[in-house]
Coordinates of C-alpha atoms in Angstrom, one line a residue:
M1 CA -4.6 -17.0 23.6
K2 CA -3.0 -14.2 26.0
S3 CA 0.0 -13.3 23.7
P4 CA 1.9 -10.1 24.8
R5 CA 2.7 -8.4 21.4
I6 CA 4.0 -4.8 20.1
M7 CA 4.5 -3.3 16.6
L8 CA 7.4 -1.2 15.7
A9 CA 6.4 1.0 12.8
A10 CA 7.3 4.1 11.3
P11 CA 6.3 7.1 8.9
A12 CA 8.6 6.0 6.1
S13 CA 11.4 3.5 5.2
G14 CA 14.7 5.0 6.6
S15 CA 13.4 5.7 9.5
G16 CA 15.7 3.0 11.6
K17 CA 13.0 0.7 11.8
T18 CA 15.1 -2.7 11.6
L19 CA 18.2 -1.1 13.5
I20 CA 16.0 0.0 16.3
T21 CA 14.0 -3.3 16.1
C22 CA 17.1 -5.5 16.3
G23 CA 18.3 -3.6 19.3
I24 CA 15.3 -4.5 21.0
L25 CA 15.1 -7.9 20.4
Q26 CA 18.7 -8.1 21.6
A27 CA 18.0 -6.4 24.7
L28 CA 15.0 -8.6 25.2
V29 CA 17.1 -11.5 24.7
N30 CA 19.7 -10.4 27.1
R31 CA 17.0 -10.2 29.9
G32 CA 16.2 -13.8 29.4
L33 CA 13.2 -13.3 27.6
Q34 CA 11.5 -16.2 25.3
V35 CA 11.1 -13.7 22.1
A36 CA 9.2 -14.3 18.8
S37 CA 9.9 -11.8 16.0
F38 CA 8.0 -11.0 13.1
K39 CA 8.3 -8.7 9.9
C40 CA 5.6 -7.3 8.0
G41 CA 5.3 -8.2 4.2
P42 CA 6.9 -10.7 2.1
D43 CA 10.8 -10.2 3.1
Y44 CA 13.0 -13.1 4.1
I45 CA 16.1 -11.1 5.1
D46 CA 15.0 -9.4 8.4
P47 CA 13.4 -12.8 10.0
M48 CA 16.5 -14.5 8.7
F49 CA 19.0 -12.0 10.4
H50 CA 16.7 -11.9 13.6
Q51 CA 17.1 -15.6 13.8
R52 CA 20.7 -16.3 13.0
V53 CA 22.4 -13.5 14.6
I54 CA 20.0 -12.4 17.4
G55 CA 18.4 -15.8 18.0
A56 CA 14.8 -15.2 18.0
K57 CA 12.2 -17.1 16.7
S58 CA 11.1 -15.2 13.7
G59 CA 8.7 -15.3 10.7
N60 CA 6.5 -13.3 8.1
L61 CA 3.2 -11.7 8.8
D62 CA 1.5 -10.4 5.2
T63 CA -2.4 -9.6 4.7
F64 CA -1.8 -9.8 1.0
F65 CA -0.6 -13.5 1.1
T66 CA -3.4 -14.7 3.9
D67 CA -6.7 -13.6 5.2
P68 CA -7.4 -12.5 8.5
A69 CA -8.1 -15.9 9.8
T70 CA -5.0 -17.4 8.4
T71 CA -2.8 -14.3 9.7
R72 CA -3.9 -14.8 13.4
Y73 CA -3.3 -18.3 13.1
L74 CA 0.2 -18.1 11.9
F75 CA 0.9 -15.4 14.3
G76 CA -0.6 -17.5 17.4
R77 CA 1.0 -20.6 16.6
A78 CA 4.3 -18.8 16.4
A79 CA 3.9 -16.7 19.3
A80 CA 2.4 -19.3 21.8
D81 CA 4.6 -20.0 24.7
Q82 CA 6.6 -16.7 23.8
N83 CA 7.0 -14.0 26.6
I84 CA 6.8 -11.2 24.1
S85 CA 6.4 -10.9 20.3
V86 CA 8.0 -8.0 18.6
V87 CA 6.4 -7.3 14.9
E88 CA 8.8 -5.0 12.7
G89 CA 6.5 -2.8 10.2
V90 CA 7.3 -2.2 6.7
M91 CA 7.6 0.8 4.5
G92 CA 5.8 3.5 6.0
Y93 CA 2.9 2.9 8.5
Y94 CA -0.3 3.2 6.2
D95 CA 1.8 2.2 3.0
G96 CA -0.2 -0.8 1.3
L97 CA -0.6 -2.3 -2.0
G98 CA 0.6 -0.2 -4.8
G99 CA 1.3 2.5 -2.3
V100 CA -2.1 3.5 -2.8
C101 CA -4.4 1.3 -0.3
L102 CA -4.1 0.0 3.4
E103 CA -4.3 -3.4 2.3
G104 CA -1.0 -5.3 3.0
S105 CA 0.6 -2.3 5.2
S106 CA 1.8 -2.6 8.9
Y107 CA -1.5 -0.8 9.8
D108 CA -3.5 -3.5 8.2
V109 CA -1.4 -6.2 10.1
A110 CA -1.9 -4.3 13.6
R111 CA -5.5 -4.1 12.9
T112 CA -5.9 -7.9 12.2
L113 CA -4.0 -9.0 15.2
D114 CA -5.1 -6.1 17.4
I115 CA -1.4 -5.3 18.2
P116 CA -0.4 -1.9 20.3
V117 CA 1.8 0.0 18.0
V118 CA 5.0 2.1 18.7
L119 CA 5.7 4.3 16.0
L120 CA 9.5 5.5 15.5
V121 CA 9.9 8.7 14.7
N122 CA 13.2 10.4 12.8
C123 CA 13.7 13.4 14.5
A124 CA 17.1 14.3 12.4
G125 CA 17.0 17.9 11.5
Q126 CA 13.9 18.7 13.4
S127 CA 12.6 19.0 16.9
L128 CA 9.0 20.3 17.6
S129 CA 8.0 19.2 14.1
V130 CA 8.1 16.1 15.0
L131 CA 4.9 16.5 16.9
S132 CA 2.8 17.5 13.6
V133 CA 4.2 14.1 12.2
M134 CA 2.7 12.1 15.5
K135 CA -0.6 14.1 15.0
G136 CA -1.1 13.2 11.3
F137 CA -0.3 9.2 11.9
L138 CA -2.6 9.1 15.2
E139 CA -5.5 10.9 13.3
Y140 CA -5.5 9.4 9.8
Q141 CA -7.1 6.4 10.4
S142 CA -9.3 5.4 13.8
P143 CA -8.4 3.8 15.8
S144 CA -4.7 4.4 14.8
M145 CA -3.6 1.5 17.1
I146 CA -0.4 3.9 17.8
Q147 CA 0.1 3.7 21.2
G148 CA 3.4 5.0 21.9
V149 CA 6.3 6.7 20.5
I150 CA 10.0 6.5 20.5
F151 CA 12.0 9.5 19.2
N152 CA 14.8 8.3 16.9
R153 CA 18.2 10.2 16.4
M154 CA 17.3 12.8 19.1
S155 CA 19.5 14.6 21.0
P156 CA 19.2 13.8 25.0
M157 CA 19.7 17.8 25.5
I158 CA 16.2 18.2 23.9
Y159 CA 14.4 15.0 24.8
E160 CA 13.0 15.4 28.4
R161 CA 11.1 18.7 27.4
L162 CA 10.1 17.2 24.1
R163 CA 8.6 14.1 25.9
E164 CA 6.5 16.3 28.2
I165 CA 4.8 18.4 25.3
A166 CA 3.9 15.0 23.3
E167 CA 2.4 13.3 26.5
H168 CA 0.5 16.4 27.2
Q169 CA -1.1 16.9 23.8
F170 CA -1.2 13.2 22.9
S171 CA -2.9 10.1 24.4
V172 CA 0.5 8.3 23.6
R173 CA 3.1 7.0 25.9
V174 CA 6.7 8.0 24.9
L175 CA 8.9 5.4 25.4
G176 CA 12.4 7.1 24.9
Y177 CA 14.7 7.8 22.5
V178 CA 17.8 7.1 20.5
P179 CA 20.6 9.1 20.3
P180 CA 22.6 9.5 16.9
I181 CA 25.2 6.6 16.9
K182 CA 27.9 6.6 14.7
D183 CA 29.4 3.8 13.2
L184 CA 26.6 1.5 13.5
D185 CA 24.5 0.7 10.8
L186 CA 23.0 -2.6 9.1
K187 CA 23.8 -2.6 5.5
S188 CA 21.4 -4.6 3.0
R189 CA 24.4 -6.7 2.2
H190 CA 25.0 -7.7 5.9
L191 CA 21.1 -8.3 6.4
G192 CA 21.2 -10.7 3.5
L193 CA 24.5 -12.0 3.2
V194 CA 25.7 -12.8 6.7
L195 CA 28.8 -14.5 6.1
P196 CA 30.2 -16.8 9.0
H197 CA 33.0 -14.6 10.0
E198 CA 30.5 -11.6 10.2
V199 CA 28.4 -13.1 12.5
E200 CA 30.5 -12.2 15.5
E201 CA 31.2 -9.0 14.6
L202 CA 27.2 -8.2 14.2
K203 CA 26.5 -10.1 17.5
E204 CA 29.1 -7.5 19.0
N205 CA 27.4 -4.4 17.4
L206 CA 23.8 -5.5 18.6
Q207 CA 25.1 -5.9 22.1
R208 CA 26.5 -2.5 21.9
L209 CA 23.0 -1.3 20.6
A210 CA 21.2 -3.4 23.2
E211 CA 22.9 -1.7 25.8
I212 CA 22.9 1.9 24.5
L213 CA 18.8 1.3 24.4
E214 CA 18.8 -0.4 27.9
E215 CA 19.8 3.3 28.9
T216 CA 17.6 5.4 26.7
L217 CA 14.4 3.4 26.1
D218 CA 11.8 2.9 28.8
L219 CA 11.8 -1.0 28.0
D220 CA 9.8 -1.8 31.0
G221 CA 7.3 0.0 29.7
L222 CA 7.6 -1.2 26.4
I223 CA 7.1 -4.6 27.8
A224 CA 4.1 -3.5 29.8
L225 CA 2.4 -2.2 26.8
S226 CA 2.6 -5.3 25.2
Q227 CA 1.1 -7.4 27.8
E228 CA -2.1 -4.6 27.6
A229 CA -2.8 -6.2 24.0
P230 CA -6.2 -8.3 24.3
S231 CA -6.4 -11.9 24.1
L232 CA -6.1 -13.2 20.7
S233 CA -8.3 -16.2 19.5
Y234 CA -7.0 -18.4 16.3
H235 CA -8.0 -22.0 15.0
P236 CA -6.0 -24.3 12.4
P237 CA -7.2 -24.1 8.7
E238 CA -9.8 -26.9 8.2
F239 CA -7.8 -28.5 5.4
F240 CA -5.4 -29.9 8.2
Q241 CA -8.3 -31.9 9.7
R242 CA -8.6 -33.6 6.3
A243 CA -4.9 -33.7 4.7
E244 CA -3.4 -36.8 6.9
R245 CA -0.7 -38.2 4.9
K246 CA 1.9 -40.7 5.2
P247 CA 5.5 -39.1 5.7
V248 CA 7.4 -38.5 2.6
S249 CA 11.3 -37.3 2.2
I250 CA 11.8 -34.0 0.2
A251 CA 15.1 -33.0 -0.3
L252 CA 15.6 -29.2 0.5
A253 CA 18.8 -27.1 -0.9
K254 CA 20.0 -25.3 2.5
D255 CA 23.5 -23.8 2.5
E256 CA 24.8 -19.9 1.8
A257 CA 24.0 -20.2 -1.9
F258 CA 20.4 -21.5 -1.2
C259 CA 18.9 -19.7 2.3
F260 CA 15.6 -18.0 1.2
T261 CA 12.3 -20.2 2.1
Y262 CA 9.2 -19.1 4.0
R263 CA 9.2 -20.5 7.5
D264 CA 5.8 -21.2 7.0
N265 CA 6.0 -23.0 3.8
L266 CA 8.2 -25.5 5.4
E267 CA 6.2 -25.9 8.4
L268 CA 2.7 -26.3 6.3
L269 CA 4.7 -29.1 4.5
E270 CA 5.8 -31.0 7.7
Q271 CA 2.5 -30.5 9.2
L272 CA 0.9 -32.2 6.2
G273 CA 3.7 -35.1 6.4
A274 CA 6.9 -34.0 4.8
R275 CA 10.1 -34.9 6.3
L276 CA 12.4 -32.4 5.0
V277 CA 16.0 -33.4 4.4
P278 CA 18.6 -30.5 4.1
F279 CA 21.3 -31.0 1.3
S280 CA 24.1 -28.4 0.1
P281 CA 24.1 -27.8 -3.7
L282 CA 27.6 -26.4 -2.8
E283 CA 28.9 -29.8 -0.9
D284 CA 27.2 -32.7 -1.5
K285 CA 27.8 -34.8 -4.1
E286 CA 23.9 -36.2 -4.8
I287 CA 20.6 -35.6 -3.8
P288 CA 19.8 -37.5 -0.5
R289 CA 18.7 -40.8 -2.1
E290 CA 15.5 -41.4 0.3
C291 CA 14.1 -38.4 -1.2
R292 CA 11.0 -38.5 -3.6
G293 CA 10.8 -34.7 -4.3
M294 CA 13.0 -31.6 -4.1
I295 CA 12.9 -28.1 -3.2
L296 CA 15.5 -25.6 -4.4
S297 CA 15.2 -22.7 -2.6
G298 CA 15.8 -18.9 -3.5
G299 CA 19.1 -17.3 -2.4
Y300 CA 22.2 -16.2 -3.8
P301 CA 23.6 -18.9 -6.6
E302 CA 24.8 -16.0 -8.5
L303 CA 27.4 -15.3 -6.0
H304 CA 28.5 -18.9 -5.8
A305 CA 28.2 -19.8 -9.4
R306 CA 31.9 -21.0 -9.6
R307 CA 31.5 -23.6 -6.8
L308 CA 28.1 -24.6 -7.9
S309 CA 29.2 -25.1 -11.4
E310 CA 32.4 -27.2 -10.0
N311 CA 30.2 -29.7 -8.2
V312 CA 29.2 -31.6 -11.5
S313 CA 28.2 -34.4 -9.9
L314 CA 25.3 -33.1 -7.6
R315 CA 24.4 -31.0 -10.8
Q316 CA 24.3 -34.4 -12.5
S317 CA 22.3 -35.7 -9.9
I318 CA 19.9 -33.2 -10.0
R319 CA 19.5 -32.9 -13.5
E320 CA 18.7 -36.6 -13.9
A321 CA 16.4 -36.9 -11.2
I322 CA 14.2 -34.2 -12.8
A323 CA 14.4 -35.7 -16.2
R324 CA 13.0 -39.1 -14.6
G325 CA 10.4 -36.9 -12.8
M326 CA 10.9 -36.5 -9.5
P327 CA 8.9 -33.7 -7.9
C328 CA 10.7 -30.2 -8.0
I329 CA 9.9 -26.9 -6.7
A330 CA 12.5 -24.1 -7.9
E331 CA 12.0 -20.7 -7.2
C332 CA 14.0 -17.7 -7.8
G333 CA 17.7 -18.7 -7.2
G334 CA 16.7 -22.5 -7.7
F335 CA 15.1 -21.1 -11.2
L336 CA 18.5 -19.7 -12.1
Y337 CA 20.4 -22.9 -10.9
L338 CA 18.4 -25.2 -13.3
H339 CA 19.6 -23.0 -16.4
E340 CA 22.1 -24.4 -18.7
E341 CA 24.4 -21.3 -17.8
L342 CA 24.5 -18.5 -15.0
E343 CA 26.5 -15.3 -15.1
G344 CA 28.5 -14.8 -12.0
P345 CA 28.8 -11.1 -10.5
E346 CA 32.2 -10.8 -12.4
G347 CA 30.7 -11.4 -15.6
I348 CA 31.4 -15.1 -16.5
C349 CA 29.2 -17.5 -17.5
Y350 CA 29.3 -21.0 -15.7
P351 CA 27.6 -24.1 -16.6
M352 CA 24.6 -25.1 -14.1
V353 CA 22.1 -27.8 -14.1
G354 CA 20.7 -27.8 -17.5
S355 CA 17.1 -28.7 -16.8
I356 CA 15.7 -25.1 -18.4
P357 CA 17.4 -24.1 -21.6
G358 CA 19.0 -20.4 -21.9
R359 CA 21.0 -18.8 -19.8
A360 CA 20.5 -16.5 -16.6
Y361 CA 22.4 -13.0 -16.7
G362 CA 22.9 -10.3 -14.1
T363 CA 21.3 -6.9 -14.6
E364 CA 21.5 -3.4 -13.3
R365 CA 17.9 -3.1 -12.0
L366 CA 15.5 -4.7 -9.9
G367 CA 13.2 -6.7 -12.1
R368 CA 9.4 -7.1 -11.8
F369 CA 9.5 -6.2 -8.1
G370 CA 6.4 -6.7 -6.1
Y371 CA 3.2 -8.8 -5.4
I372 CA 1.7 -11.0 -7.7
T373 CA -1.3 -13.4 -8.2
L374 CA -0.1 -16.4 -10.3
T375 CA -2.7 -18.0 -12.3
A376 CA -2.2 -21.2 -14.0
R377 CA -2.5 -21.6 -17.7
Q378 CA -2.9 -25.3 -17.8
D379 CA -2.9 -28.7 -15.4
Q380 CA 0.7 -28.7 -13.5
L381 CA 2.6 -29.8 -10.6
L382 CA 1.3 -27.1 -8.2
L383 CA -2.0 -26.0 -9.9
A384 CA -4.8 -26.9 -12.1
Q385 CA -5.6 -24.8 -14.8
G386 CA -7.6 -21.4 -13.7
E387 CA -6.2 -22.0 -10.1
Q388 CA -4.2 -19.0 -8.1
V389 CA -1.6 -18.8 -5.8
R390 CA -0.1 -15.5 -4.4
G391 CA 3.6 -14.6 -4.3
H392 CA 6.3 -12.0 -4.7
E393 CA 9.3 -11.4 -7.3
F394 CA 12.6 -9.7 -6.2
H395 CA 15.4 -10.3 -8.2
Y396 CA 18.2 -8.3 -10.2
W397 CA 19.4 -11.6 -12.5
E398 CA 17.2 -12.3 -15.8
S399 CA 16.7 -15.2 -17.5
E400 CA 16.4 -16.0 -21.5
N401 CA 13.8 -18.4 -20.8
C402 CA 11.2 -17.0 -18.3
G403 CA 8.5 -19.6 -19.2
E404 CA 4.6 -19.1 -20.0
S405 CA 2.8 -21.8 -17.8
L406 CA 1.4 -18.7 -15.8
E407 CA 0.3 -15.6 -15.9
A408 CA 1.2 -12.9 -13.1
Q409 CA -1.0 -10.1 -12.1
K410 CA -0.3 -7.0 -10.2
P411 CA -2.7 -6.7 -7.8
V412 CA -2.9 -3.0 -8.2
G413 CA -3.3 -1.6 -11.7
K414 CA -3.3 -3.8 -15.2
R415 CA 0.3 -4.8 -15.5
S416 CA 0.5 -8.6 -16.3
W417 CA 2.8 -11.2 -17.7
S418 CA 3.8 -14.6 -18.5
C419 CA 6.1 -16.5 -16.1
G420 CA 7.3 -20.1 -15.0
H421 CA 7.9 -23.5 -16.1
G422 CA 5.1 -25.7 -15.0
T423 CA 4.8 -29.1 -16.1
K424 CA 3.1 -32.6 -14.1
T425 CA 6.5 -32.8 -11.9
L426 CA 8.0 -29.4 -11.9
Y427 CA 7.3 -25.7 -11.0
A428 CA 10.1 -23.3 -11.8
G429 CA 10.4 -19.7 -12.1
F430 CA 11.3 -16.2 -10.3
P431 CA 8.0 -16.0 -8.3
H432 CA 8.4 -17.0 -4.8
L433 CA 5.1 -18.7 -3.4
F434 CA 3.3 -18.3 -0.2
Y435 CA 1.6 -21.9 0.3
Y436 CA -1.1 -20.7 2.5
S437 CA -2.3 -18.4 0.1
N438 CA -3.7 -21.6 -1.5
P439 CA -2.7 -24.6 0.6
Q440 CA -3.8 -26.9 -2.3
V441 CA -0.5 -26.0 -3.6
A442 CA 1.4 -28.1 -0.7
L443 CA -1.2 -30.9 -0.9
N444 CA -0.8 -31.2 -4.9
F445 CA 3.4 -31.2 -4.4
L446 CA 3.1 -33.8 -1.7
K447 CA 0.6 -35.8 -3.6
K448 CA 3.3 -36.1 -6.7
C449 CA 5.9 -36.6 -4.3
E450 CA 3.9 -39.7 -3.0
E451 CA 3.4 -41.2 -6.4
S452 CA 7.4 -40.8 -7.2
P453 CA 9.7 -43.5 -6.6
C454 CA 13.1 -42.7 -4.4
L455 CA 16.3 -42.6 -5.8
S456 CA 17.8 -45.5 -3.5

């Protein structure tokens, strides 16, 4: 497949990757191009933002979660029929697992997918010194995959002269600069909590940024570089060919409180025969009655704890369905929702579903952050004893009852811990699972759903 593609990477976090990526995506959409966007790593937030605010089809690319062939498949399937694909890097370009290896880094994704990379160099407080940064990144690995550079936070007074020096010394294309821009920033809350009344303001800001980038970047050169990417071959995984199943309806929690679900997980379930039926724990009075299974997505239930608690009939509907044996996956936010009580940000505890004994409460720090491999300690809904799936944890809330059905192991080092509630019909825990790391997870869930009676 001929797939024009580009990666925007940076020497470090805080270099302006997300802001510039969003501005470039908006500019490309404004030009009428069909654009796919991707985020390296496990982050839900940027892809959700790209899709909701900018309107670009978006997903994740993660070489810890998936082997090279699967990574190419997930990219190729999503990029098909698009005019250009833009991949946003994660952290520093070479920063991988545990901060000490290349696996899982933006560079690892770039070489897996043969993507031309444009390095975004933060020039605040320096001028000629940025060339030493470029030199280090170009020479650290061979090939570095870096074929272009954009100077961020650079004065137009110095840009032309520095561009000439850079292009003379290095075999890379200088694709423009981004001047210092006041009053335009994308705070983490905006990226993760885009409220309905904020969307228009964000769109206006990104339109303003896109107009600036049309003037200061060589967007035609960026598009031309993307078109030089070599053809990409990929194939559907073999299990698709042996896993034809009858359609089965699965209730999917989807609203402001429950919005974190990997797109690839949902599309995998659909390809295997699931019919996903969205419902809102904030608004609906009961689970869709035609459903035989349920997914309680991650999200922000703690910020909506009062409204979730006041929806008594829906809480009761979920509690009764789980007690009757409806297969249920509850990740992170969904796991919090299943507790007897959930503390809101103001410190008040509210009654929740009650399927998990105990209380979930806020903390002052990020808990057990990062990649993990999960091993089942006994046969359960998603895994047989000893089987594994890969995932990620990111939460500021904690539980009095995290569970002990799985063992979580960090990919670098010896740290491990018990987590998760796993029964024949339930997975509930903080880890977000990526199904393509072990597709048997999706197959096991659907098989159990097929055996379950619907509510109606």
